[in-house]
XYZ file of C-alpha atoms in Angstrom:
512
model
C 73.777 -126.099 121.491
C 76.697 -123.679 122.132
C 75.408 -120.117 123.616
C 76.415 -117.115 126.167
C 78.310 -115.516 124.058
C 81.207 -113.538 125.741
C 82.970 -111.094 123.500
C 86.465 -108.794 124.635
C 88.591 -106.746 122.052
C 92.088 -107.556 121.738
C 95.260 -107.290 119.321
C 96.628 -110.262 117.074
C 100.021 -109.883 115.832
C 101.315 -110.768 112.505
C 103.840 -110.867 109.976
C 101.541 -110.238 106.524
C 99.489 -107.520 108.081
C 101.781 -106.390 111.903
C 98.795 -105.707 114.625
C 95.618 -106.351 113.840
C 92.330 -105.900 115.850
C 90.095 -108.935 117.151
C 87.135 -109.487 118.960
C 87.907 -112.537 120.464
C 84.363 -114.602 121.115
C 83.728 -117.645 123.430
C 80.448 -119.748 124.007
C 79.179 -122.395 126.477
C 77.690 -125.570 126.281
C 75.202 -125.988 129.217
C 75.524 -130.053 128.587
C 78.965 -130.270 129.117
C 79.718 -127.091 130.938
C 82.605 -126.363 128.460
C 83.538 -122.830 127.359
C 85.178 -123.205 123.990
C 87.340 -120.408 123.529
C 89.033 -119.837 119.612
C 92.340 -121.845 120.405
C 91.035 -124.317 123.723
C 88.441 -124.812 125.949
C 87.561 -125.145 129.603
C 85.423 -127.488 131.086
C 83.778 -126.537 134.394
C 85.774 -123.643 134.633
C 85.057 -122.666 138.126
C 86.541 -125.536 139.509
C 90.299 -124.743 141.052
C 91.481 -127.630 139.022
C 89.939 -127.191 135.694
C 92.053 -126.840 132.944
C 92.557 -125.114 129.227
C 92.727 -128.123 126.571
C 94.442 -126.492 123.095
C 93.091 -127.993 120.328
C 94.835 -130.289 118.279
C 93.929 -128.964 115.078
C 95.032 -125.458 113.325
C 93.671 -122.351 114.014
C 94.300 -118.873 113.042
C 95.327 -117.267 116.565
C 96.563 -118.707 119.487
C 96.556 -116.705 122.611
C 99.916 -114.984 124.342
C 98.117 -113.496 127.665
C 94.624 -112.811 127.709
C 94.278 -109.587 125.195
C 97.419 -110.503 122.795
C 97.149 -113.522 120.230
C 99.722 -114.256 117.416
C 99.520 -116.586 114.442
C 101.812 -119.605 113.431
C 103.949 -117.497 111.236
C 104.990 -114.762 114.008
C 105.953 -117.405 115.591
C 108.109 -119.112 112.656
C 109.609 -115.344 112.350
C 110.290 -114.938 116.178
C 112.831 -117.953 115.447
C 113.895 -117.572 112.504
C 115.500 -113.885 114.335
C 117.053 -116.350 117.428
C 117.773 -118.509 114.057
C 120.200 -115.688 112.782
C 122.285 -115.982 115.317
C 123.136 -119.366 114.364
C 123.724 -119.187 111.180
C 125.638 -115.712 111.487
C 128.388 -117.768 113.421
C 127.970 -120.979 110.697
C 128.883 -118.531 108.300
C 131.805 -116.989 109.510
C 133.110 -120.274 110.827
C 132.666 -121.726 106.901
C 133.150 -118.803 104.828
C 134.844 -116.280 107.301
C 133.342 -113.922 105.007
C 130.817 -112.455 107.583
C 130.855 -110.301 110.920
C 129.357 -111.662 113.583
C 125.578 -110.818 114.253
C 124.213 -108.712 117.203
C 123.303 -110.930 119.983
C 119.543 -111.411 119.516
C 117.166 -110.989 122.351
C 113.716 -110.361 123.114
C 113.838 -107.065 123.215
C 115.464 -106.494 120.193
C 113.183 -108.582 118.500
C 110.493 -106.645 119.623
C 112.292 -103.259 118.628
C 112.335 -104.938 114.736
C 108.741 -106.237 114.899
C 107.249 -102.705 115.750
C 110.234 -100.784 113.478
C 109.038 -102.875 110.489
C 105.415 -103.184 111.146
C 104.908 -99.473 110.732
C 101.016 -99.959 110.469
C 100.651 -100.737 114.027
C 102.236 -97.689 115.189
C 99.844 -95.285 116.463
C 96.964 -97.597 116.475
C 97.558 -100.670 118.490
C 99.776 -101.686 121.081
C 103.491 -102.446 120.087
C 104.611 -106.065 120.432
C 106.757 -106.480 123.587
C 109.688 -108.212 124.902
C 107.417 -110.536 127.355
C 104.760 -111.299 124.563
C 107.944 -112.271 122.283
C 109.050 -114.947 124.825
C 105.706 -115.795 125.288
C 105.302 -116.539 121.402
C 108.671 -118.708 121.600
C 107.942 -120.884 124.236
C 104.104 -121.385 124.209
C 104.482 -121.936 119.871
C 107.332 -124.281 120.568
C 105.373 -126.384 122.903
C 102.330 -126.157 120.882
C 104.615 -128.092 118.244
C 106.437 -130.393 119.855
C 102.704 -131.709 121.147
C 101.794 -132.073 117.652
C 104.653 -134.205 116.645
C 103.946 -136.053 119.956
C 100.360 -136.368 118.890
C 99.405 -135.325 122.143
C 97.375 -132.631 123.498
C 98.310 -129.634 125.862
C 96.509 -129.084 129.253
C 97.418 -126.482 131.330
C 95.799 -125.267 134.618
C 93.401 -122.508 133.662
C 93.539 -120.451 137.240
C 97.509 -119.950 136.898
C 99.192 -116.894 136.215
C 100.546 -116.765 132.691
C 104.009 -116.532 133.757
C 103.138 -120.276 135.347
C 100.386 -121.464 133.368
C 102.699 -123.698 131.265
C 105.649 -124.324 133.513
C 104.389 -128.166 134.083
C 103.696 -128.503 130.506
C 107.621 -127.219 129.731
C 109.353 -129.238 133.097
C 107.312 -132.762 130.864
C 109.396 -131.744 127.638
C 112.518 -130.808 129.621
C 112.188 -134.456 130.597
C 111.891 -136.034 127.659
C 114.592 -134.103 125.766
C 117.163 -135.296 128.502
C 119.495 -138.210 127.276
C 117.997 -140.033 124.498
C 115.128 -137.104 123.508
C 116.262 -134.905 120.875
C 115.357 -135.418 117.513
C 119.051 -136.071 115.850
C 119.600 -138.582 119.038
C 120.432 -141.310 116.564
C 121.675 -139.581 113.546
C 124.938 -140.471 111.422
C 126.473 -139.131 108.118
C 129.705 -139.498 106.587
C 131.185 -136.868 109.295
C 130.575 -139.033 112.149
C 130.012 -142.349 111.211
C 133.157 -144.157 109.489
C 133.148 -147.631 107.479
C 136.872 -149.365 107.577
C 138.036 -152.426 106.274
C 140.420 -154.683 108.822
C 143.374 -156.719 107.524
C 141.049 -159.913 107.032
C 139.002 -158.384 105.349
C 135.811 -157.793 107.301
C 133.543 -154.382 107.841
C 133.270 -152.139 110.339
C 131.864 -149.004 111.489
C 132.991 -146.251 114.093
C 131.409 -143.403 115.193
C 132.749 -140.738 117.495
C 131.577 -138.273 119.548
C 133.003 -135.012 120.864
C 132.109 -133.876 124.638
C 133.085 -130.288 126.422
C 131.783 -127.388 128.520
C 130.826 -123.727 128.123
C 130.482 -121.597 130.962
C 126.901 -120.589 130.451
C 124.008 -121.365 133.300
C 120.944 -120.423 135.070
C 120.410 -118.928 138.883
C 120.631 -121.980 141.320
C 120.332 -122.582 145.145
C 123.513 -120.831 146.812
C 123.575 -123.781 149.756
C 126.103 -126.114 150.116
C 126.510 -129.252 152.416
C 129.541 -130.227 154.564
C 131.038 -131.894 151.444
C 130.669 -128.807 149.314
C 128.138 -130.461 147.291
C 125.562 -128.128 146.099
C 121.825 -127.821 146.024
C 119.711 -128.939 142.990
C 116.252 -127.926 143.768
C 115.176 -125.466 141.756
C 114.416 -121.785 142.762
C 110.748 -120.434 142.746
C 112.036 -117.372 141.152
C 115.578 -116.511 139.407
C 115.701 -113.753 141.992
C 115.959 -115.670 144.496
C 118.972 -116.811 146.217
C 117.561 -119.683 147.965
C 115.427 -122.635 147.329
C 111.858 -123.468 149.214
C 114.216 -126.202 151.198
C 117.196 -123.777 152.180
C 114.867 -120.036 152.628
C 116.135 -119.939 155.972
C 119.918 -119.706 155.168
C 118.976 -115.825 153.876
C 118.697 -115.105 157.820
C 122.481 -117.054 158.117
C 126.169 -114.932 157.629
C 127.157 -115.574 154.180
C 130.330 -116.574 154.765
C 130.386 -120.108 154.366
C 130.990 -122.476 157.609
C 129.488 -119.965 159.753
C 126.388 -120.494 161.264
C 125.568 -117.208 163.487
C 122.725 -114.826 162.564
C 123.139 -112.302 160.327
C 123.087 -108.783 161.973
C 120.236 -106.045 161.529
C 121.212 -104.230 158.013
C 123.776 -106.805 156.811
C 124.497 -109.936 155.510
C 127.372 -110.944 158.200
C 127.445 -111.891 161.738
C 129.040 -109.273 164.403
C 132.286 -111.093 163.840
C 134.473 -107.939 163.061
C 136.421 -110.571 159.968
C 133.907 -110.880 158.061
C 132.020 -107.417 158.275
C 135.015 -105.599 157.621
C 134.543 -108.711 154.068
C 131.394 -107.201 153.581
C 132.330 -103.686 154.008
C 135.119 -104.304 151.086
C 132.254 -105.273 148.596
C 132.056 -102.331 146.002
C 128.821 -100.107 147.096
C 126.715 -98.381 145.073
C 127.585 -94.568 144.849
C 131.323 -94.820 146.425
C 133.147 -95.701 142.475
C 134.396 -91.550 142.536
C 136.283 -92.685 145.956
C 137.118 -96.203 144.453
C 138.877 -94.358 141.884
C 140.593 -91.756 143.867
C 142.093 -94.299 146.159
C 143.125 -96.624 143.267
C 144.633 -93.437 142.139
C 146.685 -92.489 145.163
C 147.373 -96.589 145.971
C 149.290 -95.857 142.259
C 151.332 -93.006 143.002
C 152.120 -94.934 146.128
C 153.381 -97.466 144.023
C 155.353 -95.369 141.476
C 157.140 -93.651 144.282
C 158.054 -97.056 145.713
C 159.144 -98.017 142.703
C 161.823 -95.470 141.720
C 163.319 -95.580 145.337
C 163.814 -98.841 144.730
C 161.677 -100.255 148.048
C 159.284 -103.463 147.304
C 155.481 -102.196 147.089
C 152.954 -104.645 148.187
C 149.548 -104.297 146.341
C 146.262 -104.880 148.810
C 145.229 -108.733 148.166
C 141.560 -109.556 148.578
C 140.072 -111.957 151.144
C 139.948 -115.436 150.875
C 137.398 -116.602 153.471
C 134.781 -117.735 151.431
C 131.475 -116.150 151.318
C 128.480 -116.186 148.767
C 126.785 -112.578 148.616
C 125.238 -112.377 145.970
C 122.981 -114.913 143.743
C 124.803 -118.397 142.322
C 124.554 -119.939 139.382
C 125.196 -122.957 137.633
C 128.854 -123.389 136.348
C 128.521 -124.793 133.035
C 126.281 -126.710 130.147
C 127.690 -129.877 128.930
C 127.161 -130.899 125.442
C 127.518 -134.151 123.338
C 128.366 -133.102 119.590
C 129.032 -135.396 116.923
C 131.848 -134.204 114.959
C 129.766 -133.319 111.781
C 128.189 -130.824 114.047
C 124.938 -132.161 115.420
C 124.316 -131.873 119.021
C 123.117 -135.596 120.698
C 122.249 -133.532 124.082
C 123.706 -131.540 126.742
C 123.629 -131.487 130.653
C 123.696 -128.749 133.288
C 126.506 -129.143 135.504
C 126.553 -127.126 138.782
C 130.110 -127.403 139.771
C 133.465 -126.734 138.004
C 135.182 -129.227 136.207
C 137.388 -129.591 138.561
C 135.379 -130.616 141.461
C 133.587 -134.121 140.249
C 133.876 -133.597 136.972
C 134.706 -136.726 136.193
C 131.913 -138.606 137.997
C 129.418 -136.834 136.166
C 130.620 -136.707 132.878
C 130.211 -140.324 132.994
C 126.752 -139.821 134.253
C 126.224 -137.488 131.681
C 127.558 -139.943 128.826
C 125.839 -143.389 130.232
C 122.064 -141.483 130.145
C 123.056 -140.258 126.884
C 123.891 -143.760 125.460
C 121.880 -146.430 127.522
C 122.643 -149.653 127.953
C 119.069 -150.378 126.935
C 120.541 -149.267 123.077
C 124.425 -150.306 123.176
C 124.553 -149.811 119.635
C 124.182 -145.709 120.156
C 127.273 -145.969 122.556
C 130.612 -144.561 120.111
C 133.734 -145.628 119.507
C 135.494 -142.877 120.345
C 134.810 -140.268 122.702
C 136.627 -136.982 122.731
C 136.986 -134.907 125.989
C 139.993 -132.472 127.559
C 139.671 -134.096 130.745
C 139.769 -137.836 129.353
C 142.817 -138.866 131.501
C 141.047 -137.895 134.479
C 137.686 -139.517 133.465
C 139.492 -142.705 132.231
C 140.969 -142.855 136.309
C 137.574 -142.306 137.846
C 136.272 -145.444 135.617
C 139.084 -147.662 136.395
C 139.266 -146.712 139.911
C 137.855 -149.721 142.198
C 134.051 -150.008 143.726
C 132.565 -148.916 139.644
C 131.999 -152.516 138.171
C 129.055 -151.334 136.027
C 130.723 -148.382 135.102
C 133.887 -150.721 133.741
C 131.153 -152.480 131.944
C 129.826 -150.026 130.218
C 133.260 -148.017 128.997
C 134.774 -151.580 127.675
C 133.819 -150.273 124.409
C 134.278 -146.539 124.175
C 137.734 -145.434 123.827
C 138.798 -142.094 125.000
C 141.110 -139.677 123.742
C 141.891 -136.433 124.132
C 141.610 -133.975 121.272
C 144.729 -133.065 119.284
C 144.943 -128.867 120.413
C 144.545 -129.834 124.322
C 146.615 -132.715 124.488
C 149.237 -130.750 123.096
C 148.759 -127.607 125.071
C 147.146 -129.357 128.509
C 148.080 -132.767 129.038
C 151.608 -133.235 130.584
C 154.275 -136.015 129.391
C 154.986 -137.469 133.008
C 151.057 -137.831 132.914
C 151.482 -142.034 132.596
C 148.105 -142.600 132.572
C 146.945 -139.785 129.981
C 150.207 -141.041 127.749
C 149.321 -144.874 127.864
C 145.120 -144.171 127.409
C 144.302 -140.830 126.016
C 147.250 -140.043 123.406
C 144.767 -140.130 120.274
C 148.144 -141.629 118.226
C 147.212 -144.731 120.051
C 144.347 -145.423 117.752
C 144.996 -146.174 113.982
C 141.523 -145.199 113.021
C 141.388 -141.954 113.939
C 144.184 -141.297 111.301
C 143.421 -141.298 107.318
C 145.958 -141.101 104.574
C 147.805 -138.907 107.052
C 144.614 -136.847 108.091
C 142.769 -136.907 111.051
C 139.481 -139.074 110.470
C 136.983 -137.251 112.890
C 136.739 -133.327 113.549
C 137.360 -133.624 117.571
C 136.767 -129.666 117.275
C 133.166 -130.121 116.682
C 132.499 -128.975 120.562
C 134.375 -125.853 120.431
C 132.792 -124.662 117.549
C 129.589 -125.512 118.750
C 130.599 -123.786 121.823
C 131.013 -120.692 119.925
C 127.435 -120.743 118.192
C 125.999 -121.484 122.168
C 127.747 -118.463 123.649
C 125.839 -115.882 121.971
C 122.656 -117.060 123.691
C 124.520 -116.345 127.552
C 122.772 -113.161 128.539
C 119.397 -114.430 127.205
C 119.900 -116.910 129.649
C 121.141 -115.571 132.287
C 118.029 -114.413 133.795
C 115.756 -117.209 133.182
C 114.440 -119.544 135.387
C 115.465 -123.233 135.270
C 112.707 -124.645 133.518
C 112.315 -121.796 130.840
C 116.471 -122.082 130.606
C 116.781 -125.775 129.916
C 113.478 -125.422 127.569
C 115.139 -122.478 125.414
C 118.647 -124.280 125.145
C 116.927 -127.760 123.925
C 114.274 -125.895 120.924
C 117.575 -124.004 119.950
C 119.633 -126.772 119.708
C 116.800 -128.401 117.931
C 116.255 -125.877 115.538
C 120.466 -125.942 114.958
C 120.303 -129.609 114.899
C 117.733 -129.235 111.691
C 120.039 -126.537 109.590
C 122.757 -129.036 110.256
C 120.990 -132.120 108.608
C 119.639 -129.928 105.616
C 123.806 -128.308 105.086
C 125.042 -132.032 105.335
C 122.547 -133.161 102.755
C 123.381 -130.560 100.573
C 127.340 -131.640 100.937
C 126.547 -135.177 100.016
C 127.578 -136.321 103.127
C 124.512 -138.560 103.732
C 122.576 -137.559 106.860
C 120.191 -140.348 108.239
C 118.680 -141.701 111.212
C 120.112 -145.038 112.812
C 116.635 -147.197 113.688
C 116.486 -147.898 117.021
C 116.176 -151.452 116.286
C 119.949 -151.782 115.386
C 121.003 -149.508 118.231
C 119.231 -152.100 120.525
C 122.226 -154.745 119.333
C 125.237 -154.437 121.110
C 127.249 -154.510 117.518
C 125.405 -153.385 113.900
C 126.257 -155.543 111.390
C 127.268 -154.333 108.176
């Protein structure tokens, strides 16, 4: 028998009717000691451990914080608006026959929800820019544990900003490599069926793999090799991790180990105050300007006497002194446009690059399914992946690459790849392989990354700010929700959109 009732007002937010009131009712069960609230319940609540189990079944509000609720389709409209974005840049891409979109955010969402919802104003609270995000992510999870058929428990003492951040590090997990839901697709854009001169069948499929230069706050410590620190931060504020708090009391620059002094984030060495001191402060742009000003008149005099004018070059002892972040998001796209997964990489490209890129590729493509592994594999920096590989002391990593060729794209290896390069020349000149070529056109669209890499951009100061685990949560449901308009614009193009089962990708070749 369910009683104490326990009865608090709040607002529920929708799209048929904007804010609504509810009185939002609980009741107890004295055998069980579970409170059953209208979307979970809590069992033995006053326990530090006890936690809120949603149920798995439908129900007409779910809750945002503790006095705001919103239904299933505020939360279908919520991305349908980060949804715009998408398809504003799909458009112009296609068509070229539309501007691009407003960058969407939270905010602005909000802004539109209370503009358009004129029967809330004046009555109820507006929607806000935390309760939007709140919407996205908790609705998002909410789903992705239905099509799991699983239930979500989260710890019922937490703050909300917390409450699910377990919950959302779980589905982080599983989305890396092999977890998105277009892992094994293939259509007529990606997957090719040739004919060799005996003839017998084959397939190849190719993939397409580059960088954007988005990323999320991220420890600022770095060990003796330069390698950085993945642990994530409690707060994107933050500068360092739990592990590495007591490098704030250290001098910034980097190599130097002193104490900071009283009011400043350098030692007493007089080098690398006066590189502090240079850092623009707030209030002093009226004198930046004047001196830029007279440092230019300086220069213009110089100049038409005919004497040599030396401009004032910046330090370059290197110091960190303000916040890092990561350097940029890797993705795998096929070349018909869906996106097999992406990686956060925390250095530059540059600086092992090539190491992880394999990484990044041999998670993607286990060895548990050789079957998902492609034929070809596009990337800029091929030549210098293809040396890494063949470079002695990787015999599994040999293994594994037997099978993928690796060109470079047509643009870069035309614009970045050198002719005295041997080793791009002999492996990575994409006129070495006689499939990518048909009837004089090339077979595969090894632009599919760059394009994608202009959708992914717009989403860079949405990002920016958000921790790691709310970052890598946002970029996977977008790219799943991207990944879905893709399928539905192949189908209608007849170009046959369809899951591989993983039963053939566990065989090493698929027979035809």
């Amino acid at each position: 028998t369910l009683g104490e009732q326990s009865s608090y007002a709040a607002v529920g937010y929708t799209v048929q009717t904007g804010a609504v009131a509810l009185l939002v009712t609980s009741l107890y069960c004295r055998n069980c000691h579970t409170r059953y609230f209208p979307d979970y319940y809590v069992c033995r609540a006053s326990e530090r451990n006890s936690e809120r189990i949603y149920y798995s079944c439908p129900v007409p509000f779910i809750s945002a914080a503790e006095y705001s609720f919103f239904d299933s389709q505020l939360w279908d409209w919520i991305s349908q608006q980060y949804a715009w974005a998408m398809w504003g840049i799909l458009i112009r891409t296609e068509a070229c026959r539309s501007s691009f979109l407003p960058s969407v955010s939270a905010e602005r969402i909000a802004i539109i929800y209370n503009q358009s919802m004129h029967l809330s104003r004046g009555y109820l609270a507006d929607l806000s820019a935390e309760v939007v995000m709140d919407v996205f992510f908790i609705g998002a999870l909410l789903r992705w544990m239905a099509r799991q058929e699983r239930t979500l428990h989260v710890h019922h003492h937490s703050v909300q900003s917390l409450r699910f951040e377990e919950a959302m590090k779980a589905r982080n997990r599983y989305i890396a490599g092999t977890g998105q839901d277009q892992w094994a697709h293939a259509c007529d854009g990606c997957m090719k069926v040739k004919t060799d001169a005996m003839g017998r069948r084959y397939r190849i499929t190719a993939c397409v793999m580059d960088g954007i230069c988005i990323g999320h706050p991220c420890c600022s410590f770095k060990d003796a090799d330069g390698l950085p620190c993945r642990v994530q931060l409690s707060t994107p504020r933050d500068r360092f991790c739990s592990t590495h708090s007591a490098e704030i009391l250290v001098c910034a620059v980097r190599d130097c180990t002193s104490a900071r002094g009283a009011g400043f984030q350098t030692c007493n060495d007089s080098a690398h105050r006066t590189l502090e001191n240079s850092l623009p402060q707030s209030g002093t742009s009226m004198r930046e300007l004047l001196a830029r000003k007279e440092r230019n008149a300086h220069a213009k005099a110089a100049r038409s006497t005919g004497k040599s004018s030396k401009t004032r070059k910046g330090s370059k002892t290197a110091a960190v002194f303000r916040r890092t972040f990561t350097h940029n998001e890797q993705l795998l796209v096929r070349p018909c446009g869906i996106i097999v997964s992406r990686c956060t990489m925390f250095q530059s490209e540059a600086i092992s690059a090539a190491k992880a890129s394999a990484d990044f590729v041999m998670s993607t493509f286990p060895e548990t399914f050789p079957g998902s592994k492609p034929t070809y594999l596009f990337y800029d920096n091929n030549c210098q992946l293809h040396k890494y590989i063949a470079s002695p002391g990787h015999p599994k990593v040999q293994a594994y690459w037997l099978v993928i060729n690796k060109p470079v794209d047509v643009f870069h290896f035309e614009c970045k790849h050198a002719e005295t390069d041997e080793v791009c020349q002999q492996h990575c000149n994409p006129a070495l392989f006689p499939d990518l070529m048909t009837e004089g056109r090339w077979t595969f669209n090894s632009s599919a990354a760059e394009q994608t890499n202009a959708w992914l951009v717009r989403f860079k100061t949405i990002l920016r700010e958000m921790g790691q685990t709310r970052y890598e949560f946002f970029l996977d449901e977008i790219i799943r929700m991207r990944n879905e308009w893709t399928v539905e614009r192949l189908r209608k193009k007849g170009m046959s959109p369809h899951m591989v089962p993983q039963e053939d990708l566990r065989l090493a070749e698929i027979v035809l």
